[in-house]
Amino acid sequence: MHKVLSLKFDNHLVKHLPFQSQKVAPVPLIGSHLVTVSPAMLAELGLTKDDINQTNFNDIVAGKVQAEGGAYHAQVYAGHQFGQFVSQLGDGRAISMGEVIGKNGQRWDLQLKGAGITPYSRMGDGRAVLRSSIREYLASEAMHALGIPTTRALSLVASDLDVHREQIEKGAVVTRVAQSFIRFGHFEYWFHHGKKAELNQLADYCLTEYFPVCRETENPHLAMLETIVKNTAELVAKWQVYGFTHGVMNTDNMSILGLTMDYGPFAFLDDYQPGFICNQSDHTGRYAFDQQPSIGLWNLNALAITFSDWLSTDEIREALSQYEPVFIKTYLELMQQKLGLSRWLETDQKLLGEWLAILQKQGVDYTNAFRLLNTVYLADERNEQCQPLFVLLVSDKAKDHQQLVNWLAKYRLRLQQNDWDDEERIALQNQYNAKYILRNYLAQQAIERAEQGDYSEIEALQNILANPFAEQPQWHKYASPSPEWGKTLEISCSS
Ligand code: AMP
Ligand code: MG
């Protein structure tokens, strides 16, 4: 007989915003079993391996039993989907267990994604398929390890339940975790339904819980909007730096805390193609990689309108005007690290632009090209170390060799102005140029194995991706660029 898992629930959200959610009970998955747990997230919640083995943890994360002290609920929200306002959306297949207090008193909201229908499921079945659940589970923890703000994942449960999509697939549940899952769409819901009291309560709640510093300012709502603008600008800048394409940047998928959330058809860039579209349903490329910065601002505009009862047009404009400078600052600061420069000079923007142009022209792997800058040495006698970079960049396609030779000469000259020697620079640079990312083809291999009941690739990937900047020479093959089939995988929204 298992003990009862002890979680310290405090369920703030349902207490303070009762009108925003409805009580729901998860519908147990048929034939479910635990696939894996994130050790890092487990520790954040103050839990140990014993808690998994000796308590009813497995039943809780499969939605079979409700955790003691939890307040199971689903929330309503609205949102702009592909530019069109949809007045009612909500947690259609994510059931919150409530909020628990983890390590250092941090409050976490735990959601079972794929645990059955809720009042907001519309025509959906409230389920998530194993394929997309593996992607969300691995991506959440991999993004966190890269230093990109994101919702997290605690566990992955698989099952025998048939779920009907384009094909019949098996159902799964990811327990995802965040300090808050509040979206731009929550503000949009109350504002566009003319529910001022509720909108005020939501804003007050966010100020108290998530933006206490703003609460102390002269104009708390302005400070909160400015903070959300900053969070979003920093988030999107990090996506651009690491080559992450979200795929469905609807306002209902935008977090007020600036977390990456609602993983769907996302992808990391393989070849550097700025116009890359990862979502096969996105026919116009609204959410293409290079559109993300402007869509971030578009989404903030949709959010900012909901602040119009509290702020003047000028104040809103002023808050939004901070997006671009914060975005550029964050982007360039990270690019400076990736290029291994101890200072940023005005001319470095050109150096960066030429580098990106070479990557685009040669159609080479974005992540690996940056990582291989760690083979460039100042000392002439070590010059042959650049060989792997040449192999990657000019490869069999044997395009314009000279351009790269010229750029490398410029780059080496520039490195001479650094305050660091090669070793110092490379050590620092390696902390910003990932060696391992969750490439679509790697996720796909793990999915295909898992569909046969073999979870070893999920385990391997989560271990490797927990240290994306470490050399891990024994796992070198996981840093290989995508094979051609992996670059054209079609990932749809139907997950
Ligand atoms: P997403 O594209 O995952 O952000 O989902 C958009 C909206 O559709 C959200 O309100 C989801 O809760 C809802 N939704 C997506 N898939 C399902 C499903 N299988 N069952 C119920 N609701 C769903
Ligand atoms: Mg969503």
Short mmCIF file of C-alpha atoms in Angstrom, two decimals, residues 18-485:
data_model
loop_
_atom_site.label_atom_id
_atom_site.label_comp_id
_atom_site.label_asym_id
_atom_site.label_seq_id
_atom_site.Cartn_x
_atom_site.Cartn_y
_atom_site.Cartn_z
CA PRO A 18 -12.85 32.13 -8.24
CA PHE A 19 -14.77 33.54 -11.22
CA GLN A 20 -11.96 32.69 -13.64
CA SER A 21 -12.05 28.94 -13.22
CA GLN A 22 -14.38 26.00 -12.86
CA LYS A 23 -13.89 22.93 -10.74
CA VAL A 24 -13.07 19.85 -12.81
CA ALA A 25 -11.99 16.28 -12.20
CA PRO A 26 -9.43 14.53 -14.39
CA VAL A 27 -10.64 11.50 -16.31
CA PRO A 28 -8.19 8.64 -15.66
CA LEU A 29 -6.18 7.33 -18.60
CA ILE A 30 -6.71 3.70 -19.50
CA GLY A 31 -3.65 1.51 -18.95
CA SER A 32 -1.38 4.35 -17.95
CA HIS A 33 2.20 4.11 -16.76
CA LEU A 34 4.88 6.57 -15.77
CA VAL A 35 7.48 7.07 -18.51
CA THR A 36 9.85 9.52 -16.88
CA VAL A 37 10.28 12.29 -14.33
CA SER A 38 12.47 15.39 -14.52
CA PRO A 39 15.02 15.17 -11.68
CA ALA A 40 15.53 18.95 -11.76
CA MET A 41 11.83 19.75 -11.48
CA LEU A 42 11.35 17.10 -8.82
CA ALA A 43 14.00 18.81 -6.72
CA GLU A 44 12.39 22.23 -7.29
CA LEU A 45 9.21 20.89 -5.75
CA GLY A 46 11.17 19.54 -2.78
CA LEU A 47 10.40 15.93 -3.76
CA THR A 48 12.71 12.92 -3.90
CA LYS A 49 12.85 9.60 -5.78
CA ASP A 50 11.27 7.98 -2.72
CA ASP A 51 8.24 10.15 -3.23
CA ILE A 52 7.82 8.57 -6.65
CA ASN A 53 8.42 5.00 -5.53
CA GLN A 54 6.69 4.95 -2.18
CA THR A 55 3.65 7.17 -2.65
CA ASN A 56 0.68 7.49 -4.99
CA PHE A 57 2.69 9.93 -7.16
CA ASN A 58 2.11 7.80 -10.30
CA ASP A 59 -1.66 7.80 -9.84
CA ILE A 60 -1.68 11.55 -9.27
CA VAL A 61 0.27 12.44 -12.41
CA ALA A 62 -1.91 10.04 -14.43
CA GLY A 63 -5.04 11.82 -13.16
CA LYS A 64 -6.27 8.61 -11.50
CA VAL A 65 -6.50 10.08 -8.04
CA GLN A 66 -6.60 13.68 -6.94
CA ALA A 67 -3.76 14.95 -4.78
CA GLU A 68 -4.78 15.63 -1.22
CA GLY A 69 -5.27 19.33 -0.63
CA GLY A 70 -5.45 20.18 -4.35
CA ALA A 71 -8.11 22.39 -5.97
CA TYR A 72 -8.58 20.89 -9.42
CA HIS A 73 -9.79 23.47 -11.93
CA ALA A 74 -9.71 24.74 -15.51
CA GLN A 75 -9.51 28.42 -16.42
CA VAL A 76 -11.28 30.49 -19.03
CA TYR A 77 -9.45 32.90 -21.33
CA ALA A 78 -9.75 34.45 -24.79
CA GLY A 79 -7.16 35.31 -27.39
CA HIS A 80 -6.13 36.39 -30.86
CA GLN A 81 -5.50 33.30 -32.95
CA PHE A 82 -3.67 34.04 -36.22
CA GLY A 83 -4.76 37.65 -35.82
CA GLN A 84 -8.47 36.93 -35.25
CA PHE A 85 -10.09 37.55 -31.88
CA VAL A 86 -11.71 34.49 -30.35
CA SER A 87 -13.89 35.55 -27.43
CA GLN A 88 -13.80 32.32 -25.51
CA LEU A 89 -11.02 29.81 -25.16
CA GLY A 90 -9.71 28.19 -22.02
CA ASP A 91 -7.94 25.20 -20.57
CA GLY A 92 -9.50 22.65 -22.90
CA ARG A 93 -7.25 19.83 -21.90
CA ALA A 94 -5.07 21.21 -19.12
CA ILE A 95 -6.38 20.66 -15.61
CA SER A 96 -4.68 22.55 -12.82
CA MET A 97 -4.19 20.61 -9.63
CA GLY A 98 -3.72 23.84 -7.71
CA GLU A 99 -0.60 25.58 -6.49
CA VAL A 100 2.01 24.01 -4.28
CA ILE A 101 4.87 25.49 -2.31
CA GLY A 102 8.22 24.14 -3.43
CA LYS A 103 11.84 24.74 -2.48
CA ASN A 104 12.59 28.18 -1.03
CA GLY A 105 8.89 28.92 -0.65
CA GLN A 106 8.37 29.23 -4.42
CA ARG A 107 4.75 28.75 -5.46
CA TRP A 108 4.16 26.48 -8.48
CA ASP A 109 0.99 25.77 -10.42
CA LEU A 110 0.80 22.12 -11.52
CA GLN A 111 -1.23 21.20 -14.60
CA LEU A 112 -2.13 17.81 -16.00
CA LYS A 113 -2.11 18.33 -19.78
CA GLY A 114 -4.25 15.76 -21.56
CA ALA A 115 -6.24 14.67 -18.49
CA GLY A 116 -9.71 14.84 -20.04
CA ILE A 117 -12.42 17.28 -21.02
CA THR A 118 -13.18 20.50 -19.20
CA PRO A 119 -15.93 23.11 -19.68
CA TYR A 120 -13.57 24.75 -22.23
CA SER A 121 -12.86 21.74 -24.41
CA ARG A 122 -15.28 22.91 -27.12
CA MET A 123 -15.23 20.11 -29.72
CA GLY A 124 -11.97 18.63 -28.39
CA ASP A 125 -11.53 15.42 -26.44
CA GLY A 126 -9.37 16.92 -23.69
CA ARG A 127 -6.56 14.55 -24.55
CA ALA A 128 -2.96 14.94 -25.71
CA VAL A 129 -1.15 12.35 -27.81
CA LEU A 130 2.10 10.70 -26.79
CA ARG A 131 3.97 12.28 -29.72
CA SER A 132 3.25 15.88 -28.73
CA SER A 133 3.58 15.10 -25.02
CA ILE A 134 7.12 13.77 -25.53
CA ARG A 135 7.96 16.93 -27.47
CA GLU A 136 6.55 19.21 -24.77
CA TYR A 137 8.20 17.25 -21.97
CA LEU A 138 11.66 17.27 -23.55
CA ALA A 139 11.45 20.82 -24.88
CA SER A 140 10.37 22.37 -21.59
CA GLU A 141 13.33 21.01 -19.70
CA ALA A 142 15.76 21.57 -22.60
CA MET A 143 14.72 25.22 -22.93
CA HIS A 144 15.18 25.72 -19.20
CA ALA A 145 18.69 24.27 -19.45
CA LEU A 146 19.47 26.71 -22.28
CA GLY A 147 18.47 29.60 -20.02
CA ILE A 148 15.29 30.42 -21.93
CA PRO A 149 12.32 31.18 -19.66
CA THR A 150 9.72 28.45 -20.01
CA THR A 151 7.01 26.46 -18.33
CA ARG A 152 8.57 23.29 -16.95
CA ALA A 153 7.71 19.60 -17.03
CA LEU A 154 7.59 17.30 -14.02
CA SER A 155 6.52 14.01 -15.53
CA LEU A 156 5.34 12.13 -18.59
CA VAL A 157 2.73 9.39 -18.45
CA ALA A 158 1.86 7.13 -21.41
CA SER A 159 -1.23 4.98 -21.82
CA ASP A 160 -3.18 2.47 -23.90
CA LEU A 161 -5.97 4.94 -24.57
CA ASP A 162 -6.76 5.41 -28.27
CA VAL A 163 -6.92 9.07 -29.24
CA HIS A 164 -8.28 10.01 -32.67
CA ARG A 165 -6.30 12.55 -34.66
CA GLU A 166 -5.32 12.27 -38.35
CA GLN A 167 -4.50 8.74 -37.22
CA ILE A 168 -5.23 6.84 -34.05
CA GLU A 169 -2.53 7.57 -31.50
CA LYS A 170 -2.08 6.85 -27.80
CA GLY A 171 -3.01 9.32 -25.08
CA ALA A 172 -0.48 10.74 -22.64
CA VAL A 173 -0.29 13.28 -19.84
CA VAL A 174 2.49 15.76 -19.16
CA THR A 175 2.45 17.36 -15.76
CA ARG A 176 3.60 20.84 -16.55
CA VAL A 177 4.62 23.38 -14.00
CA ALA A 178 4.96 27.15 -13.89
CA GLN A 179 4.95 29.96 -11.40
CA SER A 180 1.88 31.06 -13.32
CA PHE A 181 0.02 30.04 -16.45
CA ILE A 182 -1.70 33.43 -16.75
CA ARG A 183 -1.81 34.49 -20.38
CA PHE A 184 -2.41 37.71 -22.30
CA GLY A 185 -5.71 36.01 -23.18
CA HIS A 186 -6.92 36.14 -19.57
CA PHE A 187 -6.81 39.94 -19.66
CA GLU A 188 -8.43 39.94 -23.09
CA TYR A 189 -11.30 37.77 -21.88
CA TRP A 190 -12.44 40.09 -19.07
CA PHE A 191 -11.75 43.27 -21.03
CA HIS A 192 -13.63 42.31 -24.19
CA HIS A 193 -16.57 40.94 -22.21
CA GLY A 194 -16.83 44.28 -20.42
CA LYS A 195 -16.30 42.65 -17.01
CA LYS A 196 -14.48 45.48 -15.28
CA ALA A 197 -14.67 44.18 -11.74
CA GLU A 198 -13.14 40.87 -12.78
CA LEU A 199 -10.48 42.59 -14.89
CA ASN A 200 -9.55 44.75 -11.91
CA GLN A 201 -9.32 41.74 -9.66
CA LEU A 202 -7.13 39.91 -12.15
CA ALA A 203 -4.78 42.89 -12.40
CA ASP A 204 -4.67 43.26 -8.61
CA TYR A 205 -3.93 39.59 -8.22
CA CYS A 206 -1.09 39.73 -10.75
CA LEU A 207 0.36 42.82 -9.10
CA THR A 208 0.36 41.20 -5.68
CA GLU A 209 1.53 37.78 -6.76
CA TYR A 210 3.88 38.34 -9.67
CA PHE A 211 4.78 42.03 -9.82
CA PRO A 212 5.02 43.17 -6.19
CA VAL A 213 7.71 45.70 -7.10
CA CYS A 214 5.31 47.39 -9.55
CA ARG A 215 2.69 47.58 -6.84
CA GLU A 216 4.95 49.95 -4.89
CA THR A 217 5.31 52.44 -7.76
CA GLU A 218 3.25 55.55 -8.42
CA ASN A 219 1.43 53.91 -11.31
CA PRO A 220 1.32 50.14 -10.67
CA HIS A 221 -0.58 49.26 -13.85
CA LEU A 222 1.90 51.13 -16.00
CA ALA A 223 4.81 49.47 -14.24
CA MET A 224 3.18 46.06 -14.71
CA LEU A 225 2.59 46.62 -18.42
CA GLU A 226 6.19 47.82 -18.80
CA THR A 227 7.41 44.68 -17.02
CA ILE A 228 5.35 42.41 -19.27
CA VAL A 229 6.71 44.28 -22.31
CA LYS A 230 10.24 43.74 -21.02
CA ASN A 231 9.63 40.06 -20.19
CA THR A 232 8.27 39.46 -23.68
CA ALA A 233 11.06 41.33 -25.45
CA GLU A 234 13.70 39.37 -23.54
CA LEU A 235 11.96 36.08 -24.22
CA VAL A 236 11.64 36.60 -27.97
CA ALA A 237 15.25 37.84 -28.17
CA LYS A 238 16.39 34.59 -26.56
CA TRP A 239 14.30 32.57 -29.02
CA GLN A 240 16.01 34.39 -31.89
CA VAL A 241 19.46 33.90 -30.41
CA TYR A 242 19.03 30.15 -29.95
CA GLY A 243 17.07 29.59 -33.15
CA PHE A 244 13.78 28.61 -31.53
CA THR A 245 10.56 28.93 -33.52
CA HIS A 246 7.39 28.70 -31.42
CA GLY A 247 4.97 28.18 -34.29
CA VAL A 248 1.72 29.36 -32.67
CA MET A 249 2.30 32.79 -31.16
CA ASN A 250 -1.38 33.43 -30.51
CA THR A 251 -2.08 35.78 -27.59
CA ASP A 252 -3.60 32.91 -25.64
CA ASN A 253 -0.19 31.23 -25.77
CA MET A 254 1.67 34.27 -24.40
CA SER A 255 2.63 34.28 -20.74
CA ILE A 256 2.55 37.48 -18.69
CA LEU A 257 5.74 36.25 -17.01
CA GLY A 258 7.47 35.93 -20.38
CA LEU A 259 7.65 32.13 -20.32
CA THR A 260 7.67 29.97 -23.42
CA MET A 261 4.36 28.13 -23.18
CA ASP A 262 2.02 25.79 -25.06
CA TYR A 263 4.53 23.76 -27.01
CA GLY A 264 2.98 22.63 -30.28
CA PRO A 265 4.66 22.50 -33.69
CA PHE A 266 7.77 24.33 -32.38
CA ALA A 267 11.21 23.69 -33.88
CA PHE A 268 14.79 24.75 -33.48
CA LEU A 269 16.34 25.93 -36.71
CA ASP A 270 18.40 23.35 -38.51
CA ASP A 271 19.83 25.25 -41.49
CA TYR A 272 19.84 28.98 -40.99
CA GLN A 273 16.76 30.09 -42.90
CA PRO A 274 15.33 33.27 -41.39
CA GLY A 275 11.95 32.69 -43.04
CA PHE A 276 11.59 29.19 -41.62
CA ILE A 277 7.99 28.15 -40.82
CA CYS A 278 7.65 25.22 -38.44
CA ASN A 279 3.85 25.03 -38.33
CA GLN A 280 2.49 23.35 -41.45
CA SER A 281 -0.91 25.00 -40.82
CA ASP A 282 0.67 28.47 -40.97
CA HIS A 283 0.18 29.07 -44.68
CA THR A 284 1.11 32.77 -44.69
CA GLY A 285 4.16 32.45 -42.47
CA ARG A 286 2.68 34.73 -39.83
CA TYR A 287 4.70 32.87 -37.21
CA ALA A 288 7.86 32.29 -39.25
CA PHE A 289 11.15 32.49 -37.33
CA ASP A 290 11.99 36.01 -38.51
CA GLN A 291 8.45 37.28 -37.82
CA GLN A 292 8.59 36.42 -34.12
CA PRO A 293 10.02 39.75 -32.92
CA SER A 294 7.29 41.79 -34.62
CA ILE A 295 4.56 39.34 -33.58
CA GLY A 296 5.75 39.70 -29.98
CA LEU A 297 5.00 43.42 -30.26
CA TRP A 298 1.69 42.80 -32.06
CA ASN A 299 0.63 40.55 -29.20
CA LEU A 300 1.68 43.16 -26.64
CA ASN A 301 -0.52 45.68 -28.46
CA ALA A 302 -3.46 43.30 -28.03
CA LEU A 303 -2.64 43.03 -24.33
CA ALA A 304 -2.08 46.77 -23.90
CA ILE A 305 -5.62 47.58 -25.10
CA THR A 306 -6.90 45.74 -22.03
CA PHE A 307 -5.01 48.28 -19.88
CA SER A 308 -6.90 51.22 -21.39
CA ASP A 309 -9.17 51.71 -18.37
CA TRP A 310 -6.11 52.30 -16.21
CA LEU A 311 -3.73 54.03 -18.60
CA SER A 312 -3.83 56.88 -21.09
CA THR A 313 -2.99 56.28 -24.74
CA ASP A 314 0.33 58.06 -24.20
CA GLU A 315 1.21 55.83 -21.26
CA ILE A 316 0.38 52.72 -23.27
CA ARG A 317 2.45 53.97 -26.19
CA GLU A 318 5.32 54.75 -23.86
CA ALA A 319 5.22 51.23 -22.37
CA LEU A 320 5.12 49.59 -25.81
CA SER A 321 7.97 51.76 -27.07
CA GLN A 322 10.29 49.93 -24.69
CA TYR A 323 9.89 46.66 -26.56
CA GLU A 324 12.33 47.30 -29.37
CA PRO A 325 15.24 48.66 -27.32
CA VAL A 326 14.95 45.83 -24.78
CA PHE A 327 14.77 43.28 -27.59
CA ILE A 328 17.84 44.68 -29.34
CA LYS A 329 19.83 45.01 -26.14
CA THR A 330 19.12 41.42 -25.08
CA TYR A 331 19.77 40.05 -28.55
CA LEU A 332 23.06 41.87 -29.02
CA GLU A 333 24.34 41.12 -25.52
CA LEU A 334 23.85 37.43 -26.17
CA MET A 335 25.31 37.65 -29.67
CA GLN A 336 28.36 39.35 -28.19
CA GLN A 337 28.84 36.30 -25.95
CA LYS A 338 28.24 33.91 -28.83
CA LEU A 339 30.89 35.66 -30.91
CA GLY A 340 33.21 35.59 -27.91
CA LEU A 341 33.79 39.35 -27.69
CA SER A 342 34.75 40.94 -24.40
CA ARG A 343 33.27 44.28 -25.50
CA TRP A 344 30.73 45.27 -28.13
CA LEU A 345 31.98 47.80 -30.67
CA GLU A 346 29.79 49.60 -33.15
CA THR A 347 31.41 47.74 -36.04
CA ASP A 348 30.48 44.39 -34.51
CA GLN A 349 26.95 44.66 -35.81
CA LYS A 350 28.40 44.45 -39.32
CA LEU A 351 30.59 41.50 -38.37
CA LEU A 352 27.53 39.70 -37.02
CA GLY A 353 25.44 40.57 -40.05
CA GLU A 354 28.08 39.22 -42.43
CA TRP A 355 28.38 36.02 -40.41
CA LEU A 356 24.62 35.43 -40.49
CA ALA A 357 24.59 36.20 -44.21
CA ILE A 358 27.22 33.51 -44.79
CA LEU A 359 25.23 30.99 -42.77
CA GLN A 360 22.12 31.80 -44.76
CA LYS A 361 23.84 31.71 -48.11
CA GLN A 362 25.61 28.45 -47.40
CA GLY A 363 22.46 26.97 -45.88
CA VAL A 364 24.30 25.49 -42.92
CA ASP A 365 23.35 24.41 -39.46
CA TYR A 366 22.75 27.47 -37.28
CA THR A 367 23.60 25.93 -33.90
CA ASN A 368 26.69 24.06 -35.02
CA ALA A 369 28.13 26.98 -36.97
CA PHE A 370 28.13 29.12 -33.82
CA ARG A 371 29.48 26.31 -31.68
CA LEU A 372 32.37 25.77 -34.09
CA LEU A 373 33.58 29.32 -33.55
CA ASN A 374 35.36 27.59 -30.66
CA THR A 375 37.75 26.14 -33.24
CA VAL A 376 39.00 29.55 -34.31
CA TYR A 377 42.35 30.44 -32.73
CA LEU A 378 44.40 33.58 -32.83
CA ALA A 379 47.72 31.79 -33.01
CA ASP A 380 48.55 31.11 -36.67
CA GLU A 381 50.01 27.71 -35.93
CA ARG A 382 46.63 26.57 -34.58
CA ASN A 383 44.78 27.80 -37.61
CA GLU A 384 44.14 24.35 -38.97
CA GLN A 385 41.78 23.87 -36.01
CA CYS A 386 39.21 25.77 -38.04
CA GLN A 387 38.89 22.77 -40.29
CA PRO A 388 35.57 21.53 -38.89
CA LEU A 389 34.08 24.97 -39.40
CA PHE A 390 35.18 24.92 -43.01
CA VAL A 391 33.82 21.45 -43.47
CA LEU A 392 30.47 22.56 -42.10
CA LEU A 393 30.32 25.84 -43.90
CA VAL A 394 31.54 24.97 -47.34
CA SER A 395 30.97 21.21 -47.28
CA ASP A 396 30.24 19.31 -50.43
CA LYS A 397 28.19 22.18 -51.76
CA ALA A 398 31.55 23.94 -52.21
CA LYS A 399 29.97 27.34 -52.39
CA ASP A 400 31.89 30.56 -52.16
CA HIS A 401 34.85 29.55 -50.03
CA GLN A 402 36.42 32.97 -50.26
CA GLN A 403 33.67 34.74 -48.38
CA LEU A 404 34.26 32.57 -45.34
CA VAL A 405 38.03 32.94 -45.57
CA ASN A 406 37.61 36.72 -45.63
CA TRP A 407 35.20 36.74 -42.74
CA LEU A 408 37.43 34.53 -40.61
CA ALA A 409 40.35 36.85 -41.24
CA LYS A 410 38.25 39.78 -40.06
CA TYR A 411 37.01 37.81 -37.08
CA ARG A 412 40.52 36.85 -36.00
CA LEU A 413 41.60 40.46 -36.27
CA ARG A 414 38.67 41.46 -34.13
CA LEU A 415 39.51 38.81 -31.54
CA GLN A 416 42.91 40.42 -31.13
CA GLN A 417 41.18 43.40 -29.53
CA ASN A 418 39.67 41.14 -26.86
CA ASP A 419 40.68 41.22 -23.22
CA TRP A 420 40.83 37.41 -23.23
CA ASP A 421 43.19 34.81 -24.58
CA ASP A 422 41.85 31.96 -26.72
CA GLU A 423 41.26 29.57 -23.83
CA GLU A 424 39.33 32.11 -21.79
CA ARG A 425 37.30 33.21 -24.76
CA ILE A 426 36.42 29.70 -25.87
CA ALA A 427 35.39 28.65 -22.36
CA LEU A 428 33.04 31.64 -22.14
CA GLN A 429 31.80 31.30 -25.69
CA ASN A 430 30.90 27.64 -25.11
CA GLN A 431 28.46 28.74 -22.41
CA TYR A 432 26.40 30.58 -25.01
CA ASN A 433 26.74 28.38 -28.09
CA ALA A 434 24.85 25.20 -27.35
CA LYS A 435 26.25 21.95 -28.56
CA TYR A 436 23.02 20.03 -27.98
CA ILE A 437 19.50 21.19 -28.83
CA LEU A 438 16.23 19.32 -29.23
CA ARG A 439 16.32 18.92 -32.98
CA ASN A 440 13.09 17.71 -34.58
CA TYR A 441 14.75 14.59 -35.87
CA LEU A 442 16.03 13.66 -32.40
CA ALA A 443 12.57 14.13 -30.91
CA GLN A 444 11.13 12.10 -33.79
CA GLN A 445 13.50 9.19 -33.14
CA ALA A 446 12.56 9.21 -29.46
CA ILE A 447 8.86 9.29 -30.41
CA GLU A 448 9.11 6.37 -32.81
CA ARG A 449 10.90 4.24 -30.21
CA ALA A 450 8.42 5.27 -27.50
CA GLU A 451 5.50 4.27 -29.70
CA GLN A 452 7.04 0.78 -29.64
CA GLY A 453 7.27 0.92 -25.85
CA ASP A 454 10.99 1.74 -25.71
CA TYR A 455 11.62 4.92 -23.72
CA SER A 456 15.41 4.77 -23.74
CA GLU A 457 15.81 7.65 -26.21
CA ILE A 458 13.63 9.92 -24.08
CA GLU A 459 15.86 9.15 -21.13
CA ALA A 460 19.03 9.70 -23.18
CA LEU A 461 17.81 12.99 -24.63
CA GLN A 462 16.72 14.40 -21.31
CA ASN A 463 20.11 13.64 -19.80
CA ILE A 464 22.08 15.10 -22.71
CA LEU A 465 19.88 18.19 -23.06
CA ALA A 466 20.14 18.95 -19.35
CA ASN A 467 23.70 20.14 -20.13
CA PRO A 468 23.41 21.65 -23.60
CA PHE A 469 26.65 23.64 -23.37
CA ALA A 470 28.86 20.82 -22.08
CA GLU A 471 31.06 18.96 -24.55
CA GLN A 472 29.83 15.46 -23.51
CA PRO A 473 32.09 13.81 -26.11
CA GLN A 474 30.45 10.41 -25.63
CA TRP A 475 27.18 11.88 -26.99
CA HIS A 476 28.77 13.66 -29.92
CA LYS A 477 26.45 12.06 -32.46
CA TYR A 478 23.48 13.88 -30.86
CA ALA A 479 25.07 17.12 -32.01
CA SER A 480 24.96 16.08 -35.65
CA PRO A 481 23.05 18.33 -38.02
CA SER A 482 19.70 17.02 -39.08
CA PRO A 483 19.53 14.49 -41.91
CA GLU A 484 17.44 15.72 -44.86
CA TRP A 485 14.30 13.83 -43.73
#
